[in-house]
Amino acid sequence: MPTSDVPDVSVVVIVYNDEERLPRAVRSILDQTLNNLEVIIADDCSTDGTERVARSLEASDPRVRYVRLEQNSGGCSAPRNRGIAVARAPHIMFLDSDDELPRHACKSLLLVAEETGVDFVTGEVTRLFEESNTTGLWYPHLFTEKRVVNGIAERPEYFFDHLSTNKLYRTSFIRDNALTFPEGIHYEDQLFSAQAFSLAETFAVVPWSVYTWRLAPESVSISSSRHKIQNVADRIGVARLIDTWFEENGRGELRAEKDYKFLRHDFRLYLGDLPFRDTDWVAEFADVVNPYLDEISDETYARLSREERICIHLLRTGRLDELQVAARQLGRPQLAPRFATEEGEATYWGAVAPTDDTSRAALDISEWYMREQVLATGRIRHELTSVTMRGPVLHLEIHTYDPAGLITEDTQASVKLAAHKTPLTVPLTLHPEGDGQYVSKAALDLRKVPVGKVGVATRRHPVVALERDGARRTDILLAQHDQPDFRATVTYHTFGIHHLRVRAEQKGAGRLEVTWQRSGVLKSLEPLGPYARKAKGKVGKVRKILVGNEGKATAYDAVSKLPRKRSLAVFEALEGRGYADSPRYIYEELKRRNLPIDVVWSYSGDRSSFPEDVTLVRRGSFAYGRALARATYWVDSHNLPYLYPKPKGTRYLQTWHGQTFKAMGFDVPSLRGASDIEKGRFRAAVGRWDALVCPSAEFERTFVPAFEVSADLIRSGYPRNDVLVRWAEPEQQARAAEVREALNIPADKKVLLYAPTFRDAARRTGQSVRVDFEALAPHLSDEWIIVVRTHPYDRFKIAPELGHFLRDGSSFADINDVMLASDAVLTDYSSLMFDYANTGRPIVLYTDDYEAYKGGDRGTYYDLEDIAPGPMVTTTEDLAAVVRDLEGTQERHAQRYARFQEMFCSYETGHASKMVVDAFFEGGTHE
């Protein structure tokens, strides 16, 4: 055969009775950017029209070959093995007929294989959930970067990557090692992959998706048949085959890593299902799995989470009823056990303290610090004991378990159910019933759940909300897995007919679930094919013109031609996120002077931080545009939307929201290299400013030229920093005490505020939180509480086991609240350090990614090592040592701190609010 006739890659597509989906799978191969490949359709003796479809595909493209097994094998192995036998290419891949390959999969994998010479290349899998049309990644932490691994012993975590379909193999590697898929068993991928990983001298990993795994709503695949005991036995059977192969091939040292993977993946799937099984099934499950669990070492069990170890102990000791209770906690760190028992200094899972050493070790939950938790982060549990439905009214009886003692007499409780935006809220009265237990009842009239003007087609879950002293939390409501289904028909509007279904969720934690389905006229509003989609698109365009930015701009332009309302001012801080920043303190100075100015505040989302007597307008609304168009004064901390040119006669005070460590404005490469149109929009937005508040000479040196500011400079310092300069005054001390009380900070603990900035390329990922709190807690939790305050562009959630050591400071709209309550600050590159220096309190910088940060796309104005007012640390150990010796640390950095204050706090006097009002409102000239 000529060399040109040899394909680069053979893709084996296995199929059985799948005539409808096979063409899609084959097309995903033929459409690859790698053209020189072959498709081998390996048919496991289908009985439907698959053969006809496959032969048609073969006839339509010379790259397609069809092979058919003489009899059905009942599994995936035999057709894959047939494909291996007839493959002509030096590289081979496998595809199931219901799945697809992303367009560049073959070419990208082949390039890496040829570049590295490895035995196989593995890549990420995208799981496509067809019911919701959403996607998720398969073990994404394994595929974060391109790498070559020198054998599985170097990176044993890749045992978790046990699929055969996301890999491109050297065909000679498979044939030379006589690698075949085991026939006559299920989960054949696991044995094949374990052998491939163990035999490979090297393999490569790529961080992009190379396989699309389509998951149908009612999948009948082997892997989704976990409700069958035989399915459990099959998993155990293949695990034993892997163990035997390890022993026979001198790879016994890999057994522990394979066992860890088995417990964390295969066995873990069944544990999560246990709350939805009946007692007979759980008993049979225990009989099947316990003999194999007995063979796994204690060292391997020790690597599991505490919740997993509790479940396994209860399973192995026959406490099966308790096992089903415990299994609901898996992956749900805020879900409490029903009971916890204290004995001495230890706390144990369950209603009775264990009596033997093995049980004590397995059930010890002291590490959760349950009695030291606060309402916002502690563990609690709400279970439905009864669900009935009379007409459209849902009657619930709830048993609440609070072993941590989070609920007090002044705790307010309610059940909330949302279908559209605003939830239906029904108050709950928690009646004590035993230590740490409460019972309550609620009646949810489903007719009162807001569903919007055109109704909803959605699935939602009621939650229990608790609130006390400003702290809030919502928790899932656990249903009994065998509760009856209820159905009702509800009319919300004249034509708003919905069919409702109420049932227990049969996955996850098993929440109570309510489903709405439109009916009648509302049902007809849903798109019905391409014509409906076109009509919907046209309606959307018209709507955009009328109520979108085009309509708002037109309305704004018309109103802005009217005379100014001389007494009207629009204030905005943090893009409307709250009552905070310098605009807050300027507003309060206006009130103190009782100046005849009517202030309207803009808000976006939560309004709770604003005083009750202020006038609010939603940011971006028509009313917002009207207010801006008529106002004589604009006061803002970020830059008002580009959509609104400043009318003649309006004066704009820009306070900005921090000094500059990283490059800003035209010093940022992305803006400097932007189009003339984009740069013109930016200049026009800044050109609206009439006055700019300046905190320091350094701010004038960096920010002012970067933004090409032509506005008058008010060299006053930041009004928001007045309270920090004057932190020792009684008013600020009282404010700090209120914050400590709201955060439940014991009187004998000091407060370390942790406030990292966001990373431009990783917004809302939580990656700005660099400190390892779990490792830090043993060093500092006896003296310190850390209040975590991430940037609004990022996110972070406190793990319940760290609730004794951490507090969430994000609920305070004004960061001054938590700064005043703190004894020291821990930050990285945040401009908060410039503000905090006004307090004179210690500043510590955690900068483990400093080289990457300063070398990023944006760049910085300073080398942090030259200006840092405190130590720069990069490890948990160094951070703990610095905080333990803050007094000495501050003494050693006193000169640097003073120089930092001189550079960045030079205009701060504690009277900035007065100076700004004098300059802009009473001393400025305006029409």
mmCIF file of C-alpha atoms in Angstrom, residues 612-796:
data_model
loop_
_atom_site.group_PDB
_atom_site.id
_atom_site.type_symbol
_atom_site.label_atom_id
_atom_site.label_comp_id
_atom_site.label_asym_id
_atom_site.label_seq_id
_atom_site.Cartn_x
_atom_site.Cartn_y
_atom_site.Cartn_z
ATOM 1 C CA GLU A 612 -34.147 54.695 54.940
ATOM 2 C CA ASP A 613 -34.579 58.412 54.270
ATOM 3 C CA VAL A 614 -32.590 58.589 51.014
ATOM 4 C CA THR A 615 -34.213 58.737 47.590
ATOM 5 C CA LEU A 616 -33.113 55.850 45.373
ATOM 6 C CA VAL A 617 -33.178 55.274 41.624
ATOM 7 C CA ARG A 618 -32.142 52.053 39.876
ATOM 8 C CA ARG A 619 -28.912 52.429 37.902
ATOM 9 C CA GLY A 620 -29.535 52.197 34.171
ATOM 10 C CA SER A 621 -33.294 52.760 34.362
ATOM 11 C CA PHE A 622 -35.187 55.490 32.528
ATOM 12 C CA ALA A 623 -35.662 57.252 35.886
ATOM 13 C CA TYR A 624 -31.874 57.151 36.359
ATOM 14 C CA GLY A 625 -31.386 58.830 32.986
ATOM 15 C CA ARG A 626 -34.001 61.477 33.802
ATOM 16 C CA ALA A 627 -32.318 62.245 37.121
ATOM 17 C CA LEU A 628 -28.906 62.629 35.464
ATOM 18 C CA ALA A 629 -30.390 64.762 32.709
ATOM 19 C CA ARG A 630 -31.974 67.263 35.142
ATOM 20 C CA ALA A 631 -29.364 67.319 37.932
ATOM 21 C CA THR A 632 -27.046 70.235 38.556
ATOM 22 C CA TYR A 633 -24.512 68.003 40.341
ATOM 23 C CA TRP A 634 -23.087 64.554 39.626
ATOM 24 C CA VAL A 635 -20.979 62.902 42.333
ATOM 25 C CA ASP A 636 -19.449 59.506 41.532
ATOM 26 C CA SER A 637 -16.560 57.226 42.485
ATOM 27 C CA HIS A 638 -16.066 55.089 39.357
ATOM 28 C CA ASN A 639 -17.193 56.900 36.179
ATOM 29 C CA LEU A 640 -20.809 57.179 35.188
ATOM 30 C CA PRO A 641 -21.908 55.156 32.133
ATOM 31 C CA TYR A 642 -20.604 56.392 28.782
ATOM 32 C CA LEU A 643 -24.201 56.504 27.560
ATOM 33 C CA TYR A 644 -24.836 59.848 29.298
ATOM 34 C CA PRO A 645 -23.065 62.980 27.991
ATOM 35 C CA LYS A 646 -22.949 65.737 30.589
ATOM 36 C CA PRO A 647 -25.638 68.378 29.940
ATOM 37 C CA LYS A 648 -24.754 72.043 29.851
ATOM 38 C CA GLY A 649 -25.019 73.496 33.332
ATOM 39 C CA THR A 650 -24.243 70.203 35.152
ATOM 40 C CA ARG A 651 -21.055 69.886 37.213
ATOM 41 C CA TYR A 652 -19.418 66.474 37.721
ATOM 42 C CA LEU A 653 -17.348 65.653 40.817
ATOM 43 C CA GLN A 654 -15.229 62.539 40.373
ATOM 44 C CA THR A 655 -13.924 61.143 43.684
ATOM 45 C CA TRP A 656 -12.360 57.984 42.197
ATOM 46 C CA HIS A 657 -12.040 54.857 44.345
ATOM 47 C CA GLY A 658 -8.393 54.373 45.159
ATOM 48 C CA GLN A 659 -4.813 55.199 44.421
ATOM 49 C CA THR A 660 -2.920 53.423 41.697
ATOM 50 C CA PHE A 661 -0.468 50.569 42.102
ATOM 51 C CA LYS A 662 -1.246 48.864 38.792
ATOM 52 C CA ALA A 663 -1.330 50.812 35.537
ATOM 53 C CA MET A 664 -4.503 52.703 34.697
ATOM 54 C CA GLY A 665 -6.111 54.543 31.796
ATOM 55 C CA PHE A 666 -3.884 55.056 28.758
ATOM 56 C CA ASP A 667 -1.001 53.385 30.593
ATOM 57 C CA VAL A 668 -2.825 50.081 30.111
ATOM 58 C CA PRO A 669 -1.651 48.450 26.855
ATOM 59 C CA SER A 670 -5.139 47.279 25.891
ATOM 60 C CA LEU A 671 -6.477 50.863 25.908
ATOM 61 C CA ARG A 672 -3.340 52.377 24.439
ATOM 62 C CA GLY A 673 -3.649 49.996 21.499
ATOM 63 C CA ALA A 674 -7.423 50.254 21.159
ATOM 64 C CA SER A 675 -9.270 51.750 18.209
ATOM 65 C CA ASP A 676 -9.604 55.525 17.864
ATOM 66 C CA ILE A 677 -13.339 55.140 18.513
ATOM 67 C CA GLU A 678 -12.781 53.357 21.821
ATOM 68 C CA LYS A 679 -10.099 55.794 22.935
ATOM 69 C CA GLY A 680 -12.390 58.681 21.956
ATOM 70 C CA ARG A 681 -15.204 57.260 24.115
ATOM 71 C CA PHE A 682 -12.826 57.003 27.065
ATOM 72 C CA ARG A 683 -11.585 60.585 26.621
ATOM 73 C CA ALA A 684 -15.143 61.855 26.313
ATOM 74 C CA ALA A 685 -16.167 60.084 29.525
ATOM 75 C CA VAL A 686 -13.226 61.560 31.481
ATOM 76 C CA GLY A 687 -13.782 64.909 29.794
ATOM 77 C CA ARG A 688 -17.111 65.183 31.609
ATOM 78 C CA TRP A 689 -15.314 65.631 34.944
ATOM 79 C CA ASP A 690 -15.240 69.167 36.345
ATOM 80 C CA ALA A 691 -13.368 68.303 39.540
ATOM 81 C CA LEU A 692 -11.284 65.348 40.727
ATOM 82 C CA VAL A 693 -10.484 64.541 44.355
ATOM 83 C CA CYS A 694 -6.764 63.890 44.942
ATOM 84 C CA PRO A 695 -5.361 61.981 47.928
ATOM 85 C CA SER A 696 -1.633 62.554 47.291
ATOM 86 C CA ALA A 697 1.030 63.999 45.031
ATOM 87 C CA GLU A 698 1.762 60.457 43.808
ATOM 88 C CA PHE A 699 -1.834 60.203 42.600
ATOM 89 C CA GLU A 700 -1.309 63.375 40.586
ATOM 90 C CA ARG A 701 1.907 61.947 39.124
ATOM 91 C CA THR A 702 0.365 58.643 38.007
ATOM 92 C CA PHE A 703 -3.413 58.749 37.681
ATOM 93 C CA VAL A 704 -3.917 62.270 36.354
ATOM 94 C CA PRO A 705 -1.731 61.935 33.220
ATOM 95 C CA ALA A 706 -2.836 58.309 32.645
ATOM 96 C CA PHE A 707 -6.448 59.479 32.352
ATOM 97 C CA GLU A 708 -5.527 62.732 30.589
ATOM 98 C CA VAL A 709 -7.475 64.601 33.270
ATOM 99 C CA SER A 710 -8.233 68.274 32.593
ATOM 100 C CA ALA A 711 -10.594 68.734 35.565
ATOM 101 C CA ASP A 712 -9.809 70.946 38.559
ATOM 102 C CA LEU A 713 -7.914 69.036 41.254
ATOM 103 C CA ILE A 714 -9.185 69.181 44.841
ATOM 104 C CA ARG A 715 -6.131 68.310 46.944
ATOM 105 C CA SER A 716 -8.043 67.276 50.030
ATOM 106 C CA GLY A 717 -7.414 63.583 50.520
ATOM 107 C CA TYR A 718 -10.250 61.112 50.157
ATOM 108 C CA PRO A 719 -13.436 61.912 52.092
ATOM 109 C CA ARG A 720 -13.810 58.178 52.760
ATOM 110 C CA ASN A 721 -10.478 58.243 54.609
ATOM 111 C CA ASP A 722 -11.556 60.837 57.179
ATOM 112 C CA VAL A 723 -12.813 58.123 59.533
ATOM 113 C CA LEU A 724 -9.556 56.184 59.124
ATOM 114 C CA VAL A 725 -7.409 59.198 59.975
ATOM 115 C CA ARG A 726 -9.652 59.795 63.026
ATOM 116 C CA TRP A 727 -10.155 56.133 63.918
ATOM 117 C CA ALA A 728 -9.527 56.724 67.634
ATOM 118 C CA GLU A 729 -12.504 59.048 68.094
ATOM 119 C CA PRO A 730 -15.500 57.639 70.013
ATOM 120 C CA GLU A 731 -17.773 57.622 66.958
ATOM 121 C CA GLN A 732 -15.389 55.405 64.992
ATOM 122 C CA GLN A 733 -14.694 53.187 68.000
ATOM 123 C CA ALA A 734 -18.429 52.600 68.443
ATOM 124 C CA ARG A 735 -18.743 51.735 64.757
ATOM 125 C CA ALA A 736 -15.899 49.227 65.067
ATOM 126 C CA ALA A 737 -17.556 47.612 68.086
ATOM 127 C CA GLU A 738 -20.808 47.205 66.149
ATOM 128 C CA VAL A 739 -18.966 45.438 63.337
ATOM 129 C CA ARG A 740 -17.215 43.052 65.721
ATOM 130 C CA GLU A 741 -20.553 42.232 67.321
ATOM 131 C CA ALA A 742 -22.220 41.677 63.952
ATOM 132 C CA LEU A 743 -19.433 39.301 62.949
ATOM 133 C CA ASN A 744 -19.567 37.437 66.277
ATOM 134 C CA ILE A 745 -15.940 38.122 67.082
ATOM 135 C CA PRO A 746 -15.068 37.178 70.676
ATOM 136 C CA ALA A 747 -13.739 39.977 72.849
ATOM 137 C CA ASP A 748 -10.419 38.180 73.380
ATOM 138 C CA LYS A 749 -9.660 37.822 69.662
ATOM 139 C CA LYS A 750 -7.810 40.251 67.408
ATOM 140 C CA VAL A 751 -9.012 40.916 63.869
ATOM 141 C CA LEU A 752 -6.876 40.535 60.747
ATOM 142 C CA LEU A 753 -8.599 41.935 57.650
ATOM 143 C CA TYR A 754 -7.659 39.991 54.508
ATOM 144 C CA ALA A 755 -8.454 42.037 51.385
ATOM 145 C CA PRO A 756 -6.766 40.833 48.182
ATOM 146 C CA THR A 757 -7.356 42.502 44.844
ATOM 147 C CA PHE A 758 -8.692 40.658 41.789
ATOM 148 C CA ARG A 759 -6.560 39.188 38.988
ATOM 149 C CA ASP A 760 -7.491 40.606 35.591
ATOM 150 C CA ALA A 761 -7.473 37.241 33.825
ATOM 151 C CA ALA A 762 -9.316 35.367 36.560
ATOM 152 C CA ARG A 763 -12.270 37.478 37.637
ATOM 153 C CA ARG A 764 -14.944 35.724 39.724
ATOM 154 C CA THR A 765 -12.866 32.570 40.051
ATOM 155 C CA GLY A 766 -11.712 32.964 43.654
ATOM 156 C CA GLN A 767 -8.082 32.796 42.521
ATOM 157 C CA SER A 768 -7.255 36.079 44.230
ATOM 158 C CA VAL A 769 -7.548 34.284 47.586
ATOM 159 C CA ARG A 770 -3.996 32.984 47.804
ATOM 160 C CA VAL A 771 -3.692 32.283 51.528
ATOM 161 C CA ASP A 772 -4.042 28.670 52.688
ATOM 162 C CA PHE A 773 -6.428 29.254 55.602
ATOM 163 C CA GLU A 774 -6.581 25.586 56.554
ATOM 164 C CA ALA A 775 -2.818 25.506 57.039
ATOM 165 C CA LEU A 776 -2.787 28.911 58.748
ATOM 166 C CA ALA A 777 -5.549 28.185 61.279
ATOM 167 C CA PRO A 778 -3.473 26.051 63.696
ATOM 168 C CA HIS A 779 -0.932 28.887 63.942
ATOM 169 C CA LEU A 780 -3.283 31.824 64.546
ATOM 170 C CA SER A 781 -6.818 30.740 65.496
ATOM 171 C CA ASP A 782 -6.098 30.941 69.228
ATOM 172 C CA GLU A 783 -5.543 34.726 69.006
ATOM 173 C CA TRP A 784 -6.916 35.930 65.701
ATOM 174 C CA ILE A 785 -10.056 36.028 63.580
ATOM 175 C CA ILE A 786 -9.525 36.711 59.882
ATOM 176 C CA VAL A 787 -12.220 38.757 58.142
ATOM 177 C CA VAL A 788 -12.113 37.958 54.422
ATOM 178 C CA ARG A 789 -13.125 40.778 52.118
ATOM 179 C CA THR A 790 -12.555 39.946 48.455
ATOM 180 C CA HIS A 791 -12.875 42.445 45.612
ATOM 181 C CA PRO A 792 -16.407 42.787 44.173
ATOM 182 C CA TYR A 793 -15.030 41.307 40.927
ATOM 183 C CA ASP A 794 -14.113 38.089 42.719
ATOM 184 C CA ARG A 795 -15.879 35.511 44.868
ATOM 185 C CA PHE A 796 -15.123 33.446 47.950
#
